[in-house]
Amino acid sequence: MVTLTEVARLCNVSASTVSNILNGKKNVSEATRQRVLKVIEETGYEPNFYASRMRSQSSRTIGIIAEDLSMYTMPIVERTMAVCEDQGFMTMLVNLRMYDRYSDTWYYDETKLYDVYKAGITQLRSLKVDGIIYIGGHSRYLNIFTDLEDLPLVVAYAVAKDSTIPSVIIDDEKGGYDVTRYLLDQGHKKIALIAGVHENLHTQKRLAGFQKALFESGTLYDPGMVYYGDWIRKSGYDGARILMQFKPDAFLCMNDFMAAGAMDYLREKDIKVPEDISVIGFDDVQLAAYTLPALTTNRINHDEIGRRAANKLIDIINGKDMARKEGRKPIKVPCDMVIRDSVVKR
Amino acid sequence: MVTLTEVARLCNVSASTVSNILNGKKNVSEATRQRVLKVIEETGYEPNFYASRMRSQSSRTIGIIAEDLSMYTMPIVERTMAVCEDQGFMTMLVNLRMYDRYSDTWYYDETKLYDVYKAGITQLRSLKVDGIIYIGGHSRYLNIFTDLEDLPLVVAYAVAKDSTIPSVIIDDEKGGYDVTRYLLDQGHKKIALIAGVHENLHTQKRLAGFQKALFESGTLYDPGMVYYGDWIRKSGYDGARILMQFKPDAFLCMNDFMAAGAMDYLREKDIKVPEDISVIGFDDVQLAAYTLPALTTNRINHDEIGRRAANKLIDIINGKDMARKEGRKPIKVPCDMVIRDSVVKR
């Protein structure tokens, strides 16, 4: 391959003259410019990406760090990339593959995450990215974002403990409120809750929304009627088995997998959904449209999380967002109720 | 940030001396080396990735081009990245986002793909990747891989028309054979086929396997008992409606969505699965475990496709695979039967 130095020699000019022409600088005569461009065309010389990036402090590239590629994070990654492209930025994705590395033992262990994260940041820094979008594998407070200096960062689907770093999350509290409100509006009086893992931020916020909706309707919140599962189908089954002693008229489940598990138990006991008891889920993953009856649930708007995170980062890069200096609250993206057949009016 | 030139000035040596030390060259006195390293540590100078890459023809980086990030391609991307990391390669993912750009109108339109693909190749070439793994969004022959010169390429989940380029695909013919064989072994005599889109390579190969299994068992293949759907739930419903006139004892569906659609129709007509009729799917997507009854199907081993594609590319990069020079057949990854409750022994 022809180098810049060889092009310069063939044109009998200095390498920096060739470089100036390539970078559109005006301090070169038109005759020289034409001569150099002709040689470049004839030799098939390709400017070196690294050489041009090395001279510039901006790469017009945004780094995306995903803790994992899953059905939850994938649409966030996809939308982020689309927005960046629309705004003239390349993207570089680093996938930390936390689940692949550590199964579920990393969920609440920031030390496991930190080393992998650091390697990702180093890789992206060396590419001189203009900023980073960090996509959490699940919602929680993250304390890993140190040593960023002035590298712009936006966190999606998790929350940076450092409140000067913008975060974009789903509005779990309103989501929990909305599903509860929907059950109450359909005439349900005794709602048993199959919650997620207790320490999880989704669980905490959805629970707060649940309690708020009950309070507003004058219904007493009974902590005994809450079962803390671990998001998988089997724990929904177990939750339903244990909570049936309270004779609820509805199960509110904090994700669709547990809602499907609750329906497994009810089917086994020949209890009809929704005739005998209503079941409502959360997330709207693929299975929700295929259970029998199809599951009424609350759809997470991953697309919108990606869009807002990318736009926020680009605003910061372009100097249109000055909020880095002051504290701020996470940006919350609302969920959308999806009404199917698992809830009936009583 | 401190530059290499500033480090050189502080040490009273030339920039190329600093550079030589960083690159481990031996033509520098130990005293100078120590002095320079001390200043580098004190100033926190970070060597420039682009500068070092610019000097080298190898980046120890593998480019991944995905036509789309979907539930099918995501696990291929994930495993590819894991293998590359294990072998000491960084990865750079370019997502062509074909579905996001063109909905499903790009499936059989290579001109739409070509421009987006070219931009991706240019981006990865400028990063001096050592090779590329191209992950198709669906299976078909691809004729876009021109002008690659000596850049190593492996295609996954699609087939390069140029047979000197290695391709890794699922073994659709054996997959189609296995599901048919399973139904025959369970005593089914009249199998109606709900196929995918007619021109699709998955469809063609699975159909060949279907015919082969019928032939071996001495059963006549009846093209009238084949309905060509378009992979979505509704077309499975339509296929079942049309094919029920033949009074089949089993529906073989070329994906799980269409199998779920066939079950929708059967439920509507109060025809019991599997008591009255068996239903078998293909792919093992999430929904398959949640239909009622749960779907017996044939799982695509995306993980293994990613693993083999990455290993093949690294072999080529390391000079261990000489096959670029001669023609070769695609590498085929077998599917795994997943037995659930939608097929009964007759």
XYZ file of C-alpha atoms in Angstrom:
692
model
C 0.000 0.000 0.000
C 1.182 3.537 -0.818
C 2.078 5.705 2.176
C 1.629 9.424 2.655
C 5.417 9.870 2.500
C 5.555 8.177 -0.889
C 2.749 10.371 -2.203
C 4.708 13.410 -0.985
C 7.908 12.196 -2.687
C 6.078 11.549 -5.981
C 4.656 15.092 -5.861
C 7.940 16.588 -4.723
C 6.258 18.261 -1.734
C 6.559 17.675 2.005
C 4.422 15.101 3.831
C 2.776 17.881 5.826
C 1.685 19.566 2.572
C -0.107 16.352 1.540
C -1.605 16.140 4.990
C -2.781 19.772 4.845
C -4.477 19.137 1.529
C -6.230 16.051 2.878
C -7.442 18.008 5.877
C -8.803 20.795 3.680
C -6.399 23.489 4.886
C -6.139 26.542 2.671
C -2.404 27.316 2.902
C -1.544 25.401 -0.286
C -1.609 26.699 -3.874
C -4.384 25.391 -6.127
C -1.828 24.021 -8.618
C -0.086 21.990 -5.901
C -3.434 20.817 -4.560
C -4.508 19.540 -7.985
C -1.145 17.827 -8.551
C -1.283 16.048 -5.188
C -4.910 14.963 -5.594
C -4.069 13.525 -9.020
C -1.220 11.447 -7.567
C -3.446 10.287 -4.722
C -6.007 9.095 -7.237
C -3.409 7.421 -9.460
C -1.664 5.602 -6.627
C -4.857 4.621 -4.830
C -3.497 6.055 -1.581
C -5.956 5.702 1.328
C -5.644 8.149 4.221
C -4.890 6.288 7.426
C -7.760 6.423 9.902
C -5.415 6.175 12.833
C -3.148 8.905 11.502
C -5.998 11.362 11.081
C -7.557 10.405 14.415
C -4.193 10.782 16.123
C -3.949 14.391 15.032
C -7.444 15.194 16.197
C -8.843 15.151 19.705
C -12.308 14.244 18.408
C -13.074 11.016 16.599
C -16.803 11.637 15.975
C -17.179 8.235 17.583
C -19.392 7.271 20.511
C -18.501 4.272 22.612
C -21.286 1.976 23.797
C -20.582 -0.285 26.755
C -23.208 -2.969 27.377
C -22.979 -5.129 30.493
C -24.644 -7.812 28.404
C -26.462 -8.316 25.124
C -29.885 -9.602 26.134
C -33.472 -9.252 24.988
C -33.653 -6.219 27.316
C -30.464 -4.389 26.303
C -30.446 -5.265 22.588
C -33.185 -2.798 21.576
C -31.441 -0.085 23.647
C -28.172 -0.749 21.789
C -30.011 -0.748 18.463
C -31.736 2.611 19.019
C -28.589 4.198 20.442
C -26.706 3.245 17.280
C -29.473 4.615 15.055
C -29.543 7.994 16.833
C -25.749 8.293 16.763
C -25.661 7.529 13.040
C -28.378 10.093 12.362
C -26.274 12.674 14.183
C -23.111 11.797 12.270
C -21.334 9.719 14.895
C -19.789 6.295 14.421
C -20.341 3.863 17.280
C -18.084 1.268 18.852
C -19.716 -1.384 20.989
C -17.918 -3.073 23.850
C -19.898 -5.977 25.293
C -18.761 -6.758 28.847
C -20.528 -10.158 28.657
C -21.039 -10.172 32.413
C -23.626 -12.937 32.387
C -21.479 -15.122 30.148
C -18.493 -14.569 32.445
C -20.141 -14.861 35.850
C -23.662 -16.279 35.400
C -25.819 -14.306 37.874
C -23.192 -13.911 40.594
C -22.214 -10.407 39.377
C -25.639 -8.836 39.890
C -24.765 -7.230 43.194
C -20.984 -7.529 43.113
C -19.396 -4.371 41.790
C -15.846 -5.708 42.187
C -16.455 -8.341 39.474
C -17.798 -5.652 37.214
C -15.120 -3.059 37.874
C -12.139 -4.765 36.217
C -14.088 -5.694 33.092
C -15.538 -2.188 32.937
C -12.086 -0.628 33.300
C -10.747 -2.680 30.389
C -13.697 -1.526 28.273
C -13.137 2.123 29.168
C -9.432 1.823 28.345
C -10.237 0.284 24.965
C -12.701 3.057 24.123
C -10.442 5.803 25.469
C -7.651 4.582 23.230
C -10.062 5.029 20.304
C -10.557 8.624 21.451
C -14.334 8.317 21.650
C -16.158 11.582 22.239
C -18.360 10.055 24.903
C -19.770 6.839 26.291
C -23.239 5.355 26.700
C -23.189 2.722 29.435
C -26.065 0.211 29.236
C -26.726 -1.698 32.443
C -27.801 -5.344 32.338
C -30.277 -4.660 35.124
C -31.343 -1.660 37.170
C -29.287 -0.635 40.197
C -27.082 2.153 41.503
C -23.592 2.025 40.042
C -20.546 3.444 41.730
C -17.934 2.414 39.163
C -17.733 5.635 37.184
C -14.546 7.124 38.567
C -11.513 8.521 36.699
C -13.677 9.667 33.817
C -12.224 13.175 34.000
C -14.031 15.082 31.283
C -15.177 12.118 29.173
C -18.939 12.556 28.762
C -20.989 9.596 29.961
C -24.678 8.740 30.041
C -25.973 5.665 31.867
C -28.984 3.776 30.488
C -31.111 1.141 32.289
C -29.193 1.714 35.554
C -28.397 4.735 37.719
C -25.033 6.373 38.372
C -24.619 7.061 42.079
C -22.735 10.204 41.116
C -25.748 12.382 40.348
C -23.767 14.624 38.003
C -23.792 11.734 35.515
C -27.116 11.585 33.633
C -29.068 8.315 33.838
C -32.043 7.160 31.760
C -34.226 4.484 33.340
C -37.750 3.163 33.092
C -40.304 4.768 35.380
C -40.720 1.713 37.592
C -42.736 3.501 40.257
C -45.292 4.758 37.775
C -45.219 1.322 36.092
C -46.051 -0.396 39.384
C -48.706 2.207 40.046
C -50.317 1.743 36.628
C -50.699 -2.054 36.788
C -52.147 -1.808 40.313
C -54.479 1.030 39.309
C -55.632 -1.066 36.336
C -56.505 -4.033 38.574
C -58.328 -1.750 41.037
C -60.260 -0.061 38.223
C -61.345 -3.510 37.015
C -62.900 -4.084 40.433
C -60.215 -6.211 42.143
C -60.126 -5.840 45.909
C -57.518 -8.326 47.114
C -54.307 -8.192 45.112
C -51.451 -10.586 45.959
C -48.023 -9.419 44.827
C -45.339 -11.670 43.346
C -42.373 -9.309 43.516
C -38.834 -9.537 42.132
C -35.617 -9.923 44.108
C -35.954 -7.812 47.265
C -32.829 -5.649 46.894
C -33.471 -4.966 43.220
C -34.247 -1.402 42.230
C -37.042 -2.458 39.862
C -38.638 -4.331 42.759
C -38.334 -1.426 45.200
C -39.763 1.177 42.840
C -42.586 -1.005 41.501
C -43.497 -1.833 45.100
C -43.638 1.871 45.930
C -46.044 2.385 43.012
C -48.136 -0.586 44.149
C -48.413 0.867 47.662
C -49.263 4.313 46.354
C -52.127 3.022 44.199
C -53.510 0.967 47.106
C -53.280 3.966 49.434
C -55.106 6.223 46.989
C -57.935 3.712 46.715
C -58.200 3.397 50.496
C -56.974 -0.217 50.491
C -54.687 -1.338 53.307
C -51.301 -2.623 52.140
C -50.611 -6.059 53.644
C -46.894 -6.995 53.511
C -47.914 -10.609 54.199
C -49.468 -10.757 50.758
C -46.123 -10.143 49.069
C -43.865 -12.972 47.862
C -40.325 -12.101 46.753
C -39.343 -14.306 43.811
C -36.249 -14.214 41.655
C -37.757 -13.288 38.274
C -37.896 -16.854 36.919
C -40.964 -18.922 36.037
C -40.537 -21.339 38.943
C -40.607 -18.544 41.539
C -43.941 -17.350 40.123
C -45.254 -20.876 40.594
C -43.971 -20.932 44.197
C -45.363 -17.470 44.889
C -48.822 -18.423 43.668
C -48.766 -21.618 45.745
C -47.913 -19.709 48.928
C -50.158 -16.679 48.350
C -53.308 -18.647 47.416
C -53.992 -19.092 51.157
C -55.103 -15.412 51.173
C -57.731 -16.101 48.483
C -56.699 -13.138 46.310
C -58.789 -12.070 43.311
C -55.673 -11.037 41.360
C -51.952 -11.756 41.121
C -49.762 -8.818 40.252
C -46.405 -10.195 39.053
C -43.333 -8.028 38.592
C -42.338 -9.751 35.370
C -43.924 -11.946 32.712
C -41.878 -15.064 33.511
C -43.228 -15.118 37.076
C -46.751 -14.380 35.789
C -46.446 -17.445 33.509
C -45.257 -19.450 36.520
C -48.240 -18.298 38.586
C -50.527 -19.410 35.743
C -48.768 -22.802 35.729
C -49.743 -23.288 39.366
C -53.318 -22.097 38.855
C -53.770 -24.442 35.868
C -52.435 -27.339 37.919
C -55.045 -26.592 40.615
C -57.751 -26.083 37.988
C -58.226 -22.452 39.015
C -59.358 -20.507 35.927
C -57.571 -17.349 34.709
C -59.152 -14.796 34.479
C -62.580 -16.155 35.554
C -61.499 -17.195 39.074
C -58.440 -14.969 39.412
C -56.775 -12.304 37.271
C -53.029 -12.300 36.522
C -51.029 -9.306 35.337
C -47.359 -9.258 34.319
C -44.646 -6.707 33.609
C -42.138 -6.156 30.732
C -44.038 -7.576 27.741
C -41.428 -10.099 26.643
C -42.178 -12.463 23.753
C -43.918 -15.155 25.808
C -46.615 -12.747 27.046
C -48.532 -13.017 23.769
C -48.381 -16.843 23.809
C -49.551 -17.906 27.276
C -53.128 -19.093 27.631
C -54.822 -16.728 28.296
C -52.490 -14.145 26.716
C -50.985 -11.958 29.401
C -51.999 -8.388 30.178
C -48.765 -6.616 31.062
C -46.824 -3.332 31.079
C -44.384 -2.876 28.228
C -40.902 -1.489 28.885
C -40.026 1.055 26.233
C -36.406 0.048 25.572
C -36.388 1.914 22.310
C -37.151 5.204 24.038
C -34.471 4.595 26.690
C -31.887 4.226 23.915
C -33.142 7.296 22.089
C -33.058 9.556 25.141
C -29.674 8.308 26.329
C -28.072 8.888 22.923
C -29.629 12.332 22.491
C -28.550 13.358 25.972
C -24.952 12.288 25.339
C -24.792 14.079 21.990
C -26.156 17.244 23.645
C -23.359 17.057 26.196
C -20.721 16.462 23.501
C -22.069 19.415 21.522
C -21.962 21.622 24.598
C -25.741 21.979 24.696
C -26.083 20.305 28.084
C -24.376 21.974 30.976
C -25.832 19.797 33.687
C -22.570 17.963 34.429
C -21.873 20.710 36.961
C -25.050 20.384 39.007
C -26.826 17.381 40.483
C -29.819 15.996 38.641
C -32.407 13.251 38.802
C -32.563 10.261 36.452
C -34.624 10.694 33.296
C -37.611 8.336 33.561
C -39.215 6.669 30.544
C -42.845 5.559 31.036
C -44.095 2.014 30.306
C -47.124 1.256 28.118
C -49.963 -0.975 29.327
C -50.691 -3.864 26.956
C -54.198 -5.205 27.521
C -54.658 -8.883 26.619
C -56.858 -11.551 28.199
C -55.594 -12.383 31.693
C -57.551 -9.726 33.619
C -61.346 -9.587 33.770
C -63.734 -6.951 35.134
C -65.255 -8.029 38.470
C -3.118 15.572 28.547
C 0.650 15.237 28.168
C 1.883 14.497 24.653
C 4.814 12.390 23.539
C 6.612 15.557 22.406
C 6.305 17.079 25.871
C 7.644 13.914 27.471
C 10.604 14.075 25.080
C 11.250 17.737 25.935
C 11.128 17.064 29.680
C 13.679 14.259 29.234
C 15.801 16.257 26.826
C 15.647 13.482 24.200
C 13.992 13.263 20.791
C 10.390 12.151 20.331
C 11.562 9.099 18.410
C 13.699 8.049 21.385
C 10.602 8.073 23.605
C 8.746 6.165 20.931
C 11.537 3.589 20.634
C 11.467 3.019 24.387
C 7.692 2.549 24.361
C 8.004 0.024 21.555
C 10.682 -1.931 23.404
C 13.495 -1.216 20.956
C 16.994 -1.864 22.240
C 18.909 1.044 20.669
C 18.606 3.266 23.770
C 20.902 3.330 26.812
C 19.500 1.901 30.036
C 20.038 5.226 31.829
C 18.004 7.129 29.236
C 15.336 4.429 29.290
C 14.961 4.707 33.056
C 14.849 8.521 32.930
C 12.139 8.503 30.247
C 10.018 5.853 31.986
C 10.181 7.901 35.213
C 8.923 11.015 33.438
C 6.174 8.994 31.746
C 5.036 7.769 35.130
C 5.226 11.217 36.730
C 3.331 12.963 33.960
C 0.739 10.211 33.504
C 1.413 10.161 29.759
C -0.733 7.594 27.907
C 0.570 6.166 24.629
C -1.791 6.934 21.761
C -3.655 3.893 20.460
C -3.890 5.355 16.988
C -0.203 6.187 16.913
C 0.827 2.648 17.752
C -1.776 1.120 15.423
C -0.653 3.427 12.625
C 2.828 1.968 12.735
C 1.591 -1.596 12.694
C -0.240 -3.470 9.970
C -2.015 -5.693 12.518
C -4.420 -4.374 15.107
C -5.219 -7.686 16.859
C -8.803 -6.615 16.242
C -11.583 -8.579 14.571
C -14.478 -6.740 12.978
C -17.978 -8.145 13.373
C -20.634 -7.041 10.902
C -24.196 -7.990 11.852
C -27.012 -7.353 9.388
C -29.201 -6.938 12.428
C -29.188 -7.488 16.186
C -32.068 -9.903 16.779
C -32.871 -12.828 19.049
C -31.266 -15.021 16.355
C -28.032 -13.086 15.739
C -27.408 -11.838 19.294
C -26.141 -15.165 20.668
C -23.898 -15.538 17.593
C -22.408 -12.088 18.242
C -21.977 -12.896 21.931
C -20.103 -16.180 21.334
C -17.978 -14.671 18.568
C -16.844 -11.951 20.966
C -16.059 -14.476 23.690
C -13.913 -16.639 21.392
C -12.048 -13.616 20.028
C -11.314 -12.357 23.545
C -10.070 -15.795 24.594
C -7.676 -15.747 21.640
C -6.397 -12.264 22.434
C -8.336 -10.278 19.851
C -10.382 -7.142 20.462
C -13.670 -6.958 18.564
C -15.449 -4.083 16.883
C -19.110 -4.535 16.070
C -20.799 -2.781 13.182
C -24.562 -3.258 13.186
C -26.009 -2.655 9.717
C -29.516 -2.364 11.249
C -31.095 -3.577 8.015
C -34.487 -4.311 9.542
C -34.587 -0.933 11.280
C -33.709 0.785 7.981
C -35.865 -1.167 5.539
C -38.352 -3.285 7.527
C -38.515 -6.618 5.648
C -38.066 -5.192 2.142
C -34.298 -5.915 2.174
C -34.611 -9.669 2.587
C -34.098 -10.463 -1.075
C -32.715 -7.140 -2.293
C -28.951 -7.127 -2.316
C -28.713 -3.574 -3.667
C -30.188 -2.168 -0.446
C -27.691 -4.180 1.528
C -24.646 -3.397 -0.572
C -24.208 0.298 0.233
C -24.685 -0.200 3.955
C -22.315 -3.161 3.882
C -19.686 -1.161 1.989
C -19.786 1.616 4.582
C -19.315 -0.981 7.325
C -16.356 -2.565 5.537
C -14.751 0.853 5.037
C -15.160 1.682 8.715
C -13.592 -1.616 9.792
C -10.826 -1.414 7.186
C -9.870 2.018 8.490
C -9.456 0.391 11.906
C -7.076 -2.088 10.288
C -8.997 -5.132 11.511
C -7.245 -8.443 10.940
C -10.412 -10.054 9.624
C -14.187 -9.891 9.542
C -17.026 -12.117 10.718
C -20.171 -11.309 8.766
C -23.404 -12.391 10.509
C -26.439 -12.632 8.242
C -29.882 -11.652 9.503
C -31.361 -14.657 7.711
C -30.045 -17.511 5.611
C -29.417 -16.967 1.905
C -26.642 -16.808 -0.672
C -24.748 -13.524 -0.571
C -22.903 -12.068 -3.504
C -21.739 -8.816 -1.889
C -18.246 -9.876 -0.838
C -16.169 -8.277 -3.541
C -13.075 -6.061 -3.251
C -11.984 -7.832 -0.085
C -8.497 -8.420 -1.488
C -6.675 -10.324 1.208
C -8.896 -9.349 4.154
C -9.959 -12.637 5.778
C -13.721 -13.092 6.054
C -16.015 -15.747 7.484
C -19.777 -15.648 6.939
C -22.113 -16.909 9.666
C -25.849 -17.715 9.348
C -25.747 -17.092 5.574
C -23.675 -18.437 2.690
C -21.136 -16.601 0.542
C -21.730 -17.364 -3.127
C -17.966 -17.199 -3.596
C -17.141 -20.666 -2.281
C -13.592 -19.669 -1.338
C -15.117 -17.695 1.557
C -15.958 -20.004 4.492
C -19.572 -19.992 5.705
C -21.032 -21.438 8.899
C -24.740 -22.234 8.825
C -27.235 -24.438 10.605
C -27.793 -27.872 9.117
C -31.311 -27.127 7.912
C -31.628 -30.281 5.855
C -30.750 -32.539 8.759
C -32.958 -30.368 11.001
C -35.937 -30.880 8.680
C -35.118 -34.567 8.472
C -34.932 -34.943 12.264
C -38.319 -33.372 13.066
C -39.990 -35.444 10.342
C -38.236 -38.618 11.486
C -39.385 -37.894 15.054
C -43.022 -37.570 13.973
C -42.774 -40.784 11.917
C -41.149 -42.631 14.817
C -44.047 -41.535 17.045
C -46.421 -43.257 14.636
C -47.689 -40.306 12.558
C -48.715 -41.220 9.036
C -50.138 -38.033 7.545
C -47.958 -35.003 8.150
C -49.068 -31.584 6.863
C -46.257 -29.094 6.390
C -46.477 -25.392 7.230
C -43.338 -24.143 5.511
C -41.558 -20.779 5.525
C -41.251 -18.325 2.646
C -40.769 -20.345 -0.551
C -37.524 -18.759 -1.799
C -35.899 -18.868 1.619
C -32.882 -21.133 2.012
C -34.072 -22.422 5.415
C -37.350 -23.413 3.750
C -35.679 -25.160 0.810
C -33.262 -27.170 2.931
C -35.776 -28.136 5.614
C -38.144 -29.224 2.876
C -35.422 -31.430 1.372
C -34.939 -33.058 4.785
C -38.708 -33.539 5.140
C -38.882 -35.262 1.751
C -35.878 -37.435 2.513
C -37.373 -38.711 5.785
C -40.717 -39.434 4.084
C -38.959 -41.265 1.258
C -36.958 -43.417 3.666
C -40.133 -44.448 5.476
C -41.865 -45.288 2.205
C -44.376 -42.442 2.557
C -45.388 -40.564 -0.599
C -44.608 -36.834 -0.502
C -47.720 -34.835 -1.394
C -46.923 -31.223 -2.418
C -50.600 -30.383 -1.897
C -50.127 -30.873 1.829
C -47.612 -28.025 2.006
C -48.588 -24.447 2.887
C -45.994 -21.713 2.416
C -46.363 -19.140 5.209
C -44.203 -16.140 6.003
C -42.838 -17.160 9.430
C -45.376 -15.186 11.483
C -48.056 -16.493 13.810
C -50.939 -15.505 11.562
C -49.598 -17.551 8.632
C -49.473 -20.632 10.872
C -53.138 -20.038 11.672
C -53.962 -19.716 7.956
C -51.897 -22.777 7.084
C -53.693 -24.924 9.657
C -57.079 -23.693 8.441
C -56.284 -24.621 4.834
C -54.484 -27.918 5.529
C -57.094 -29.344 7.939
C -59.105 -30.488 4.879
C -56.503 -33.285 4.497
C -57.198 -34.535 8.040
C -53.497 -34.736 8.998
C -52.409 -36.391 12.241
C -49.536 -33.907 12.664
C -48.504 -30.388 11.671
C -44.825 -29.878 11.029
C -44.146 -26.122 11.194
C -40.896 -24.559 10.033
C -40.749 -22.162 12.971
C -42.277 -21.811 16.420
C -44.309 -18.692 15.623
C -46.211 -20.530 12.891
C -46.609 -23.572 15.176
C -48.199 -21.283 17.782
C -50.478 -19.902 15.063
C -51.509 -23.419 14.028
C -52.339 -24.160 17.668
C -54.440 -20.957 17.779
C -56.561 -22.305 14.931
C -56.871 -25.785 16.440
C -57.936 -24.334 19.813
C -60.537 -22.178 18.088
C -61.969 -25.301 16.437
C -61.723 -27.265 19.693
C -59.267 -29.729 18.158
C -57.003 -30.993 20.961
C -53.175 -30.864 20.725
C -51.624 -33.419 20.970
C -54.575 -35.817 21.525
C -56.266 -35.136 18.162
C -53.264 -33.791 16.286
C -49.566 -33.311 17.033
C -47.742 -30.027 16.349
C -43.980 -29.642 16.058
C -42.042 -26.385 15.639
C -38.538 -25.267 14.739
C -35.996 -22.852 16.327
C -36.870 -23.083 20.042
C -37.494 -19.396 20.629
C -38.727 -18.196 24.026
C -42.428 -18.699 23.374
C -42.002 -22.443 22.712
C -41.847 -23.209 26.434
C -44.981 -21.142 27.169
C -47.597 -22.308 24.676
C -50.237 -24.754 25.898
C -49.197 -27.500 25.406
C -45.515 -26.566 25.445
C -44.022 -26.982 21.998
C -41.752 -29.817 20.892
C -39.246 -28.212 18.543
C -35.711 -28.265 17.116
C -33.284 -25.844 18.732
C -30.907 -23.812 16.569
C -27.454 -23.812 18.109
C -26.544 -20.145 17.613
C -23.806 -20.394 20.175
C -22.012 -23.068 18.175
C -22.353 -21.093 14.934
C -20.584 -18.159 16.594
C -17.899 -20.390 18.057
C -17.066 -22.125 14.775
C -17.119 -18.912 12.741
C -14.737 -17.157 15.139
C -12.360 -20.111 15.373
C -12.309 -20.478 11.594
C -11.468 -16.792 11.110
C -8.696 -16.870 13.710
C -7.223 -19.976 12.030
C -7.130 -18.089 8.746
C -5.549 -15.023 10.385
C -2.954 -17.225 12.042
C -2.170 -18.902 8.733
C -3.483 -22.265 9.921
C -6.256 -22.412 7.337
C -5.195 -22.455 3.730
C -8.614 -23.121 2.266
C -9.023 -19.610 0.805
C -7.336 -20.969 -2.307
C -9.661 -23.908 -2.965
C -13.429 -24.160 -3.038
C -15.206 -25.573 -0.003
C -18.638 -26.367 1.349
C -20.348 -24.459 4.175
C -19.719 -25.730 7.700
C -23.022 -27.072 9.033
C -24.000 -26.918 12.707
C -26.611 -29.486 13.802
C -29.819 -28.560 15.683
C -30.933 -30.228 18.931
C -34.408 -31.715 19.332
C -36.267 -30.343 22.376
C -39.041 -32.702 23.428
C -41.977 -31.023 25.183
C -45.693 -31.832 25.128
C -47.119 -31.099 21.677
C -46.417 -34.484 20.073
C -47.931 -37.752 21.281
C -47.208 -41.368 20.346
C -49.969 -42.807 18.127
